[in-house]
XYZ file of C-alpha atoms in Angstrom:
674
model
C 6.283 18.966 -26.571
C 4.199 16.489 -24.653
C 4.885 12.804 -24.524
C 3.814 9.692 -22.630
C 6.732 8.176 -20.777
C 6.267 4.420 -20.784
C 8.291 2.555 -18.206
C 9.319 -0.981 -19.110
C 6.049 -2.822 -19.130
C 7.806 -5.735 -20.761
C 9.329 -6.209 -17.355
C 6.144 -5.533 -15.472
C 6.612 -1.866 -14.561
C 4.292 1.097 -14.874
C 3.297 3.979 -17.135
C 3.457 7.630 -16.149
C 2.842 10.851 -18.085
C 5.481 13.265 -19.343
C 4.772 16.970 -19.066
C 5.595 19.580 -21.648
C 8.766 21.576 -21.008
C 12.069 22.578 -22.587
C 14.669 19.781 -22.681
C 17.475 20.043 -20.192
C 21.074 18.913 -20.268
C 20.329 16.016 -17.961
C 17.558 14.163 -19.767
C 16.230 13.556 -23.233
C 12.671 14.030 -22.028
C 10.705 16.527 -20.121
C 9.942 16.073 -16.437
C 7.436 13.373 -15.543
C 4.846 13.012 -12.857
C 5.216 9.914 -10.745
C 2.280 7.676 -9.890
C 0.508 8.771 -6.722
C -0.339 6.611 -3.713
C -2.755 7.169 -0.869
C -0.250 6.556 1.897
C 2.240 8.909 3.473
C 5.516 7.970 5.078
C 5.934 8.409 8.813
C 8.628 11.060 9.190
C 11.577 10.518 11.463
C 14.402 12.786 10.206
C 17.629 12.267 12.061
C 19.444 15.397 13.193
C 22.341 13.502 14.748
C 23.794 10.301 13.413
C 24.195 7.787 16.250
C 27.588 6.316 16.916
C 27.790 2.580 16.407
C 27.199 0.888 19.711
C 29.178 -2.082 20.948
C 26.727 -4.878 21.421
C 26.026 -8.559 21.228
C 23.232 -10.059 19.225
C 21.145 -10.622 22.298
C 21.384 -7.419 24.322
C 22.212 -3.857 23.381
C 24.706 -1.473 24.980
C 24.304 2.275 25.383
C 24.922 4.392 22.240
C 25.043 8.110 21.683
C 21.607 9.662 21.316
C 19.678 9.992 18.073
C 17.024 12.698 17.897
C 14.217 12.783 15.334
C 11.112 14.897 14.868
C 7.636 13.481 15.410
C 6.126 11.502 12.550
C 2.968 12.138 10.596
C 0.443 9.340 10.245
C 1.256 6.510 7.900
C -1.875 6.685 5.809
C -3.806 9.937 5.946
C -1.349 12.828 6.390
C -1.105 15.354 3.598
C 1.722 17.631 4.666
C 4.974 17.191 6.523
C 7.447 19.517 8.095
C 11.059 18.532 8.622
C 14.164 20.046 10.037
C 16.791 21.095 7.530
C 17.831 17.740 6.090
C 21.438 16.583 6.194
C 23.165 15.412 3.045
C 22.637 11.733 2.222
C 24.491 9.426 4.540
C 27.296 7.367 3.119
C 25.834 4.321 1.440
C 27.143 0.836 2.107
C 29.407 -0.798 -0.445
C 27.856 -3.067 -3.030
C 28.367 -6.726 -2.201
C 28.055 -8.020 -5.742
C 27.364 -6.673 -9.202
C 23.925 -8.192 -9.178
C 21.421 -7.672 -6.378
C 20.613 -10.680 -4.217
C 17.286 -12.200 -5.113
C 14.386 -10.313 -3.591
C 11.906 -12.314 -1.476
C 8.817 -13.585 -3.252
C 6.158 -10.977 -2.429
C 3.289 -12.866 -3.995
C 0.639 -14.509 -1.869
C -1.536 -17.289 -3.303
C -5.015 -15.953 -3.978
C -3.872 -12.302 -3.784
C -3.408 -10.118 -6.874
C -1.579 -7.261 -5.115
C 0.254 -6.762 -1.797
C 1.159 -3.369 -0.346
C 2.945 -3.052 2.994
C 1.846 0.166 4.694
C 4.046 -0.344 7.756
C 5.912 -3.307 9.141
C 2.691 -4.437 10.858
C -0.009 -3.231 8.460
C -0.519 -4.705 5.037
C -3.072 -4.168 2.279
C -4.088 -7.222 0.263
C -6.199 -7.279 -2.906
C -7.677 -10.726 -2.405
C -9.025 -12.533 -5.442
C -12.780 -13.140 -5.262
C -14.115 -15.616 -7.804
C -17.607 -14.900 -6.479
C -17.339 -11.183 -7.294
C -15.106 -11.588 -10.342
C -12.587 -9.030 -9.053
C -10.120 -8.568 -6.194
C -11.393 -6.962 -3.020
C -9.079 -5.004 -0.724
C -8.541 -6.069 2.860
C -6.094 -4.355 5.215
C -4.623 -6.357 8.060
C -3.152 -4.846 11.247
C -0.848 -7.584 12.441
C -0.671 -8.842 15.971
C 1.650 -7.394 18.583
C 4.023 -10.360 18.553
C 4.040 -10.777 14.743
C 7.708 -9.782 14.479
C 8.897 -11.005 17.856
C 7.459 -14.505 17.480
C 7.719 -15.453 13.792
C 6.408 -18.962 14.375
C 3.260 -17.868 16.300
C -0.261 -17.756 14.882
C -2.945 -15.331 15.981
C -6.768 -15.087 16.167
C -8.588 -12.693 13.870
C -10.870 -9.755 14.644
C -12.915 -8.585 11.670
C -13.943 -4.918 11.870
C -16.795 -3.939 9.562
C -17.389 -0.420 8.323
C -20.556 1.673 8.020
C -22.902 2.444 5.144
C -20.529 5.000 3.591
C -17.484 2.724 3.533
C -14.708 4.125 1.343
C -12.762 2.232 -1.298
C -9.317 3.468 -0.163
C -9.242 2.847 3.580
C -11.468 1.589 6.397
C -13.304 4.160 8.444
C -11.925 2.453 11.538
C -8.397 3.635 10.702
C -9.496 6.996 9.287
C -11.816 8.025 12.082
C -10.668 6.206 15.211
C -7.496 5.311 17.102
C -7.823 1.659 16.079
C -4.253 1.446 14.725
C -2.804 2.686 18.002
C -5.281 0.827 20.200
C -4.606 -2.599 18.682
C -0.844 -2.097 18.401
C -0.315 -3.954 21.681
C -3.093 -6.492 21.204
C -2.298 -10.037 20.075
C -4.896 -10.314 17.337
C -4.732 -9.850 13.579
C -7.276 -7.106 12.885
C -9.006 -7.666 9.529
C -10.359 -4.530 7.843
C -12.413 -4.988 4.661
C -11.989 -1.838 2.560
C -15.023 -0.811 0.504
C -18.453 -2.351 0.292
C -20.442 0.862 0.478
C -24.119 0.067 1.272
C -23.358 -3.646 0.868
C -24.370 -4.891 4.309
C -21.495 -7.334 3.699
C -23.935 -9.776 2.130
C -24.388 -11.699 -1.108
C -26.519 -9.653 -3.481
C -29.079 -11.029 -5.928
C -28.130 -8.645 -8.716
C -25.353 -6.165 -9.589
C -25.878 -2.495 -8.924
C -23.694 0.480 -9.802
C -21.369 -1.870 -11.624
C -20.769 -4.068 -8.573
C -22.015 -7.524 -7.713
C -21.453 -7.751 -3.973
C -20.846 -11.278 -2.724
C -19.258 -10.253 0.520
C -20.620 -12.948 2.800
C -19.026 -15.544 0.526
C -15.864 -13.495 0.384
C -15.523 -12.945 4.146
C -16.454 -16.466 5.236
C -15.072 -18.660 2.420
C -12.623 -16.880 0.121
C -10.700 -14.723 2.611
C -10.056 -17.203 5.479
C -7.682 -19.497 3.516
C -5.538 -16.507 2.579
C -5.372 -15.324 6.185
C -4.623 -18.790 7.565
C -2.109 -19.909 4.909
C -0.183 -16.673 4.426
C -0.749 -14.368 7.420
C -0.431 -16.821 10.337
C -4.053 -16.410 11.332
C -5.992 -19.105 13.201
C -9.644 -20.072 12.743
C -10.543 -18.341 16.006
C -12.435 -15.221 14.931
C -14.477 -12.320 16.198
C -16.384 -9.612 14.385
C -17.217 -6.010 15.281
C -19.282 -3.592 13.218
C -20.752 -0.142 13.451
C -24.157 0.882 12.013
C -24.492 -1.215 8.795
C -21.503 -3.223 9.963
C -23.189 -3.903 13.332
C -26.226 -5.347 11.526
C -23.893 -7.466 9.411
C -21.785 -8.642 12.351
C -24.873 -10.133 13.979
C -26.403 -11.775 10.930
C -23.059 -13.087 9.632
C -22.458 -14.761 13.000
C -26.003 -16.139 12.996
C -25.871 -17.357 9.389
C -22.508 -19.017 9.889
C -22.736 -20.692 13.305
C -19.352 -21.267 14.908
C -17.456 -19.109 12.403
C -17.221 -16.211 14.903
C -16.697 -16.693 18.616
C -17.544 -13.037 19.272
C -19.944 -10.629 17.562
C -20.341 -6.978 18.453
C -22.835 -4.371 17.199
C -22.187 -0.694 17.820
C -25.316 1.275 16.822
C -26.436 -1.482 14.449
C -29.934 -2.019 13.087
C -30.780 -5.374 14.575
C -34.138 -5.889 12.965
C -34.343 -5.463 9.212
C -37.895 -6.684 8.565
C -39.844 -4.844 11.261
C -42.378 -2.176 10.266
C -40.742 0.533 8.171
C -37.221 -0.928 8.234
C -37.043 -2.061 4.569
C -38.084 1.430 3.551
C -35.553 2.995 5.920
C -32.769 0.836 4.448
C -33.804 1.778 0.922
C -33.642 5.452 1.789
C -30.243 5.118 3.483
C -28.716 3.042 0.644
C -30.015 5.412 -2.022
C -28.399 8.253 -0.083
C -25.129 6.372 0.326
C -24.092 5.646 -3.255
C -27.412 5.406 -5.041
C -27.926 1.666 -4.375
C -31.249 -0.119 -4.775
C -32.125 -2.336 -1.832
C -34.117 -4.692 -4.028
C -30.913 -5.604 -5.860
C -29.599 -6.836 -2.501
C -32.349 -9.099 -1.120
C -35.244 -8.514 -3.499
C -38.609 -7.049 -2.376
C -39.397 -7.195 1.358
C -41.477 -10.309 0.785
C -38.410 -12.229 -0.386
C -37.264 -14.791 2.225
C -33.749 -13.309 1.997
C -34.897 -10.400 4.136
C -35.754 -12.719 7.014
C -32.572 -14.713 6.417
C -30.548 -11.538 7.040
C -32.566 -10.214 9.997
C -30.561 -10.539 13.244
C -33.840 -10.540 15.227
C -35.255 -13.494 13.308
C -31.939 -15.366 13.228
C -31.150 -14.700 16.927
C -31.489 -18.358 17.974
C -28.473 -19.239 15.856
C -26.276 -17.032 18.053
C -26.204 -19.498 20.918
C -22.639 -20.012 22.059
C -21.380 -16.743 20.551
C -20.120 -14.034 22.893
C -22.321 -11.004 22.099
C -21.845 -7.276 22.701
C -24.593 -4.782 21.838
C -24.510 -1.034 22.343
C -26.362 2.072 21.238
C -26.851 5.624 22.375
C -30.117 7.401 22.990
C -29.875 9.984 20.210
C -29.636 12.795 22.735
C -26.565 15.065 22.630
C -23.663 13.429 24.428
C -20.076 14.275 25.364
C -18.870 14.115 21.732
C -21.701 16.171 20.212
C -22.103 19.838 19.545
C -25.308 20.954 21.251
C -27.865 22.958 19.281
C -29.960 25.752 20.706
C -32.419 23.143 22.061
C -31.235 21.486 25.301
C -30.219 17.864 24.734
C -30.459 18.140 20.964
C -27.275 17.764 18.908
C -26.532 19.647 15.728
C -26.043 16.166 14.226
C -29.732 15.833 13.391
C -29.321 12.852 11.076
C -27.194 11.142 13.688
C -29.936 11.636 16.249
C -32.549 9.894 14.113
C -30.286 7.048 13.119
C -29.231 6.367 16.691
C -32.844 6.334 17.881
C -33.580 3.747 15.174
C -30.591 1.691 16.311
C -31.706 1.960 19.923
C -35.208 0.712 19.166
C -34.053 -2.288 17.103
C -31.258 -3.108 19.567
C -33.735 -3.171 22.436
C -36.041 -5.519 20.516
C -33.111 -7.753 19.651
C -31.835 -7.843 23.218
C -35.293 -8.715 24.478
C -35.462 -11.599 22.008
C -32.036 -12.861 23.178
C -33.227 -12.722 26.777
C -36.327 -14.799 25.950
C -34.117 -17.369 24.225
C -31.751 -17.518 27.206
C -28.804 -16.251 25.136
C -26.478 -14.081 27.244
C -25.241 -10.788 25.866
C -23.458 -7.695 27.154
C -25.950 -4.891 26.386
C -25.079 -1.244 26.891
C -27.752 1.372 26.443
C -25.902 4.643 26.734
C -27.863 7.580 28.223
C -26.803 9.887 25.382
C -24.899 9.884 22.131
C -25.595 10.123 18.422
C -24.689 8.011 15.409
C -21.058 9.076 15.056
C -17.475 7.828 15.184
C -16.370 9.100 18.632
C -18.964 6.880 20.293
C -17.917 3.849 18.236
C -14.311 4.397 19.210
C -15.440 4.460 22.833
C -17.330 1.192 22.395
C -14.325 -0.399 20.673
C -12.295 0.246 23.816
C -15.092 -0.902 26.106
C -15.655 -4.148 24.235
C -12.017 -5.228 24.183
C -11.943 -7.272 27.459
C -14.873 -9.353 26.222
C -13.298 -9.721 22.778
C -9.992 -10.808 24.286
C -11.711 -13.369 26.533
C -13.708 -14.805 23.622
C -10.634 -15.079 21.373
C -8.372 -16.452 24.095
C -5.808 -13.686 24.287
C -4.673 -11.589 27.224
C -6.615 -8.373 27.858
C -3.603 -6.340 28.924
C -0.279 -6.432 27.109
C 2.666 -7.828 29.089
C 4.909 -5.203 30.578
C 7.839 -4.215 28.388
C 10.756 -1.871 28.957
C 13.659 -0.463 27.047
C 17.304 -0.706 27.943
C 20.855 -0.774 26.628
C 21.501 0.937 23.305
C 17.819 1.039 22.424
C 16.733 3.035 25.502
C 18.297 6.435 24.714
C 17.176 6.230 21.082
C 13.631 5.406 22.148
C 13.640 8.161 24.755
C 14.894 10.664 22.186
C 12.097 9.708 19.783
C 8.886 9.883 21.839
C 6.777 9.832 18.651
C 7.539 6.086 18.459
C 5.095 5.623 21.335
C 5.565 3.072 24.049
C 7.179 -0.303 23.450
C 4.852 -3.168 22.665
C 7.447 -5.959 22.873
C 10.718 -6.516 24.632
C 13.966 -6.893 22.707
C 14.076 -9.976 20.531
C 16.795 -11.478 18.353
C 16.892 -10.893 14.584
C 19.467 -11.867 11.994
C 22.685 -10.111 12.973
C 21.338 -8.205 15.995
C 18.291 -7.364 18.082
C 15.085 -5.410 17.537
C 12.255 -3.977 19.577
C 8.775 -2.986 18.411
C 7.014 0.237 19.381
C 3.538 1.514 18.560
C 4.794 3.506 15.561
C 7.958 1.765 14.434
C 10.907 -0.452 15.290
C 14.413 0.034 16.591
C 17.286 -2.230 15.451
C 20.696 -2.619 17.056
C 23.907 -4.439 16.338
C 27.579 -3.817 16.957
C 28.212 -3.470 13.217
C 25.339 -1.104 12.398
C 24.564 0.858 15.567
C 21.042 1.637 16.773
C 18.608 2.690 14.053
C 14.955 3.637 13.808
C 12.650 2.287 11.089
C 9.063 3.410 10.618
C 6.182 4.028 8.244
C 6.176 2.823 4.646
C 9.973 2.423 4.658
C 9.443 -0.043 7.506
C 6.741 -1.706 5.436
C 9.004 -2.062 2.402
C 11.712 -3.468 4.669
C 9.234 -6.038 5.954
C 8.259 -6.934 2.368
C 11.959 -7.431 1.562
C 12.332 -9.933 4.391
C 13.614 -7.641 7.142
C 17.039 -8.312 8.667
C 17.115 -11.819 7.198
C 16.396 -10.511 3.705
C 18.798 -9.191 1.076
C 19.085 -5.718 2.637
C 20.492 -6.794 5.984
C 20.249 -4.448 8.975
C 19.728 -0.672 8.720
C 22.886 1.411 8.991
C 21.073 4.745 9.315
C 17.859 5.871 10.861
C 15.345 7.516 8.546
C 16.721 10.662 6.902
C 15.265 13.433 4.762
C 16.510 13.866 1.189
C 18.168 17.183 0.304
C 15.316 18.196 -2.005
C 12.824 17.883 0.855
C 10.540 15.545 -1.127
C 11.482 12.168 0.226
C 12.843 10.038 3.001
C 15.321 7.147 3.070
C 17.176 4.574 5.137
C 20.460 2.967 4.148
C 21.018 -0.712 4.909
C 23.969 -3.043 4.844
C 23.222 -4.021 1.257
C 21.025 -1.332 -0.190
C 18.662 1.567 0.510
C 14.954 2.272 0.668
C 13.637 5.580 -0.691
C 10.124 6.998 -0.238
C 8.094 9.920 -1.522
C 4.327 10.573 -1.116
C 3.888 10.081 -4.846
C 5.967 6.955 -5.441
C 5.744 5.098 -2.158
C 8.734 3.186 -0.725
C 11.083 1.080 -2.873
C 14.380 -0.639 -2.248
C 17.357 0.098 -4.482
C 20.210 -2.422 -4.407
C 23.359 -3.755 -6.007
C 24.755 -2.426 -9.248
C 21.518 -0.589 -10.045
C 21.877 1.407 -6.837
C 25.563 2.029 -7.542
C 24.871 3.545 -10.956
C 21.917 5.533 -9.601
C 24.182 6.890 -6.865
C 26.889 7.762 -9.404
C 24.322 9.795 -11.300
C 23.349 11.773 -8.194
C 20.802 9.594 -6.355
C 17.357 11.161 -6.453
C 18.735 14.492 -7.609
C 20.102 12.821 -10.759
C 18.303 12.467 -14.068
C 16.149 9.502 -13.039
C 14.589 10.945 -9.902
C 13.142 8.604 -7.284
C 12.392 4.880 -7.719
C 8.732 4.183 -8.540
C 8.935 0.384 -8.624
C 10.860 -2.549 -7.266
C 13.810 -4.241 -8.993
C 12.561 -7.230 -10.954
C 14.080 -9.760 -13.312
C 13.648 -9.106 -17.004
C 11.155 -11.702 -18.201
C 12.946 -13.390 -21.105
C 16.626 -12.490 -20.715
C 19.179 -12.721 -17.915
C 18.944 -9.287 -16.393
C 17.111 -6.945 -14.061
C 15.278 -3.630 -14.329
C 13.929 -1.007 -11.945
C 11.578 1.847 -12.778
C 12.274 5.443 -11.776
C 10.354 8.694 -12.222
C 12.119 9.625 -15.469
C 13.017 6.207 -16.849
C 14.515 2.929 -15.799
C 17.797 1.346 -14.816
C 18.745 -1.955 -16.508
C 21.346 -4.504 -15.533
C 22.697 -7.555 -17.329
C 25.840 -9.671 -16.728
C 27.466 -8.467 -19.936
C 26.437 -4.797 -19.918
C 26.343 -3.861 -16.230
C 23.890 -1.252 -14.941
C 22.814 1.590 -17.209
C 19.891 3.993 -17.343
C 17.461 4.761 -20.133
C 15.223 7.771 -19.744
C 12.853 10.276 -21.224
C 11.813 10.089 -24.857
C 14.632 7.669 -25.565
C 12.985 5.423 -22.983
C 9.665 5.852 -24.760
C 11.197 4.830 -28.083
C 12.938 1.866 -26.424
C 9.579 0.755 -25.062
C 7.862 1.074 -28.428
C 10.470 -1.223 -29.904
C 10.070 -3.888 -27.176
C 12.671 -2.902 -24.543
C 15.442 -5.461 -24.014
C 13.477 -7.998 -26.089
C 13.934 -5.885 -29.229
C 16.953 -6.117 -31.560
C 18.555 -3.328 -29.483
C 19.096 -5.607 -26.445
C 20.240 -4.117 -23.113
C 21.712 -0.648 -22.773
C 25.520 -0.657 -22.717
C 25.909 2.829 -21.207
C 23.690 5.347 -19.490
C 22.281 8.191 -21.579
C 24.947 10.553 -22.886
C 24.939 14.215 -23.896
C 24.219 16.974 -24.477
C 25.416 16.838 -28.027
C 24.511 18.886 -31.112
C 21.389 21.046 -30.736
C 20.804 19.816 -27.200
C 20.465 16.206 -28.244
C 21.086 12.992 -26.311
C 21.778 9.353 -27.147
C 21.898 5.897 -25.559
C 24.078 2.995 -26.671
C 22.613 -0.502 -26.694
C 24.070 -3.915 -27.449
C 23.093 -3.841 -31.103
C 22.548 -0.207 -31.875
C 21.693 3.243 -30.561
C 18.794 5.622 -30.040
C 19.368 9.311 -30.793
C 17.102 12.161 -29.747
C 17.037 15.891 -30.282
C 14.260 18.472 -29.818
C 13.927 18.956 -33.604
C 14.307 15.374 -34.807
C 12.700 13.257 -32.087
C 13.927 9.847 -30.936
C 14.970 7.215 -33.539
C 16.981 4.003 -33.548
C 19.944 3.160 -35.694
C 21.438 -0.355 -35.976
C 25.067 -1.213 -35.699
C 26.287 -2.013 -39.173
C 26.931 -0.438 -42.579
C 24.430 2.383 -42.290
C 25.702 3.382 -38.866
C 29.307 3.151 -40.061
C 28.524 5.313 -43.078
C 26.807 7.893 -40.908
C 29.818 7.819 -38.585
C 32.135 8.496 -41.506
C 30.311 11.800 -41.926
C 30.640 12.789 -38.282
C 27.460 11.237 -36.856
C 24.926 13.891 -35.766
C 27.627 16.537 -36.026
C 28.181 15.877 -39.760
C 26.340 16.970 -42.825
C 23.501 14.451 -42.396
C 22.444 15.561 -38.894
C 20.205 13.357 -36.740
C 18.087 10.393 -37.831
C 14.495 11.348 -38.501
C 13.205 7.804 -38.941
C 14.072 4.171 -38.286
C 15.676 1.992 -40.925
C 12.999 0.950 -43.426
C 12.813 -1.384 -46.404
C 13.072 -0.112 -49.969
C 13.180 -2.102 -53.234
C 16.352 -4.130 -53.132
C 17.508 -3.033 -49.702
C 16.911 -0.671 -46.778
C 17.137 3.061 -46.197
C 17.414 5.393 -43.201
C 16.490 9.052 -43.385
C 18.381 11.881 -41.667
C 17.721 15.587 -41.279
C 19.717 16.471 -44.356
C 19.830 13.345 -46.427
C 19.603 9.548 -46.336
C 21.706 6.403 -46.486
C 20.689 3.397 -48.514
C 21.971 -0.126 -48.130
C 21.674 -2.249 -51.301
C 23.606 -5.429 -51.832
C 25.676 -4.771 -48.754
C 26.853 -1.374 -50.032
C 25.961 1.777 -48.100
C 25.505 4.909 -50.135
C 25.048 8.446 -48.756
C 22.570 10.714 -50.526
C-alpha cells in the first residue's frame, strides 16, 4: 500500500513520500523517506561526558577531558564512522509549555537561508533581473562571532566554466574554507552560473536568462551590507572563466572592487580565434550558445567585456594575474612524453590563458597600470594550481582590503584547553575566548567551544553549529549547550542538548531544533526511535490559530494552549492534511495517535472529532456528535459496524456515514443504525 505522506503545508512544512510496507504497531502509515540535503554534519561523537567546570563568565577553569573522533567535512562527505554511541544524554527540563519564540530567520531580499556551519551560510538571493533567486554562499569573517558589532570587507570568489548549482568549486576542490577561517573577510561564493561569464546575457539559453553582472554589482550588495555586516570594500578573484570575469567586472564597474585577481583567465575575448574558442568551450560546458550571451563577435558587447580593451578602466585597482605554461608541473601526472601532462585539455587551455594574460599584462604596462604578474614555469589548467595562487595572492588581497595579512596570535586555556587538545580535529583556534550570554566561547577552524559554570565545556560543530547560529546562539531561546555533540543510538544522526532544547541532525533531514512541549512529547514517545523519527523542519506558528507545529519524518507534532503537544502521523496525517489540518473542522489533535486496536488499526483524537485508520478500511474522519455517539453505542470499531469507510456525507433530508458492515444516518437530529 503506497501513499504520499503530506506534512502540514498549511503551516509551511514539506511533503515527503511514503513507501509501501506492512503497517506496524507504532504508526498508522508505512515508513517514509525524509527529504535529502547536500550537506553532511561534522561528526564529533563524545565518548566521555565532561564534568561541569567551575567558571566565571569571563574566563574558564579546567574541566575533565572530553574526547571525540575526527569530523567529516561539513558539505561533501558521504560516509561517516563513529565509535559505539552512548545512549542519549539526559535532556534539560522544559522551561514552559510553549517554546520561546524562535529568532526571525528571514533576510530581506532572500527567499531561503540555510546555515551550513556557524560561519558559513547559503542564501538564495532574490534577483528581479533574472526572475528567480540565485544561491550565494558566504564564509563569514574570523571575528564574526567574537565581535558582533564589527563589519567586514568582502572577497568575491568566482568559479570556472563548469560551475555547479549545488556548491562552489572553491569549496569542493580547494582548501578555501580552512584557508579563510582565520581571515577577517566575508568570502562571497556565487553558486552556479555555468558558462555564464558572470555577465548580463542578451537572450535566455537552456532555460536561464543570466543577468549576473547586475546581480553581483547591484542586487547582492544591499543584502550583504544590510544583513551580513559587510562593508562596501570589495575584492574579486576568479579562475579560468571567473578570472576573465573578475577583470572585466572590475573594469566595467570602476571603484566597485579594490582588488581583482585572475588565475588562468582568458584576458582577451576578441582577439583572433577567441570568440570561436569561447563558443566551443561553452558548448562543451552545458550546451550554451555564445551568441545568446553577447551576440555575434561584431556586437559591441564583445569589446565591452574584453579585459584587454577595457584595461584602462582598471587604474587604481590592485591587480593580480597568474598563469602556468601548460607544461607538466608539480600537481600533474606526467605522460610518456617529457614535460607533457596527461591533462591534455588542461595543457591547451593554460597555454591559451598564458598568451592572453601576457598580452593583457603588456597592455597594462603601456598604460602605466601596476599589476602583480606571475608567469609560472609549469602547470596546467587545474584546481591545485588555483589553490596555490589563492594562497599566494592573499597578502596583496589583504593589503587592498585593509585587513591584516596574518591572524593575531590566539591560545587556549582554562576549561577550554583540555577539551580543545582532546579534539584536534577542531583545528587551531582562530579567536581568543570572548564573552557570550551566560558564559564564554572560543572559535576554532572547524567549530566552537562553549563554557560556563552551569553547563560545563561543550563542543559545537558542523550543521548543528549552523542551526544553533540560526537560532540566535547562546542569546537565543536554546541557551548554552549542555552536551557536546553525540551520536544517536540508531547510528543515523547526531545531536546536542541545550539548556532549553535540543538540535538533531541526519544527512537526509539536516539539523533542526526541537524545544518546549513539542520536544517533551517527542521524548516521551522515544525521541528519534519513536514513531515520528527525526525532525525534518523547524517549529513554526500555525498560520491562523494560536498554536505551533513541527514536521518529522513520519508526521508532525502540534501544540496549542488548550490541547498541549500531540503527534499526528502516517496515513492519518495524510487524511488530516487533505481536510485542511488544524484549519479544518477537526481542529488541533487532543492526543497523540493511539493503538493498535482492532485489525491493527490506529486512531487520533482531535478537538471536534477523530480520524480512524486500518489496513482494510483506510483513514476516515468522524465528527463528534450523534453519529459518533451511535457508533460508540455499538462498540466503536470493535462493534458490529467496524471501521468507517467514508466521511460523513449529505443525503436527502440529512447526512450519512458508511462503515464496513453498515451505516448510520442522521435525519432530523435522530441517528439510526442500518
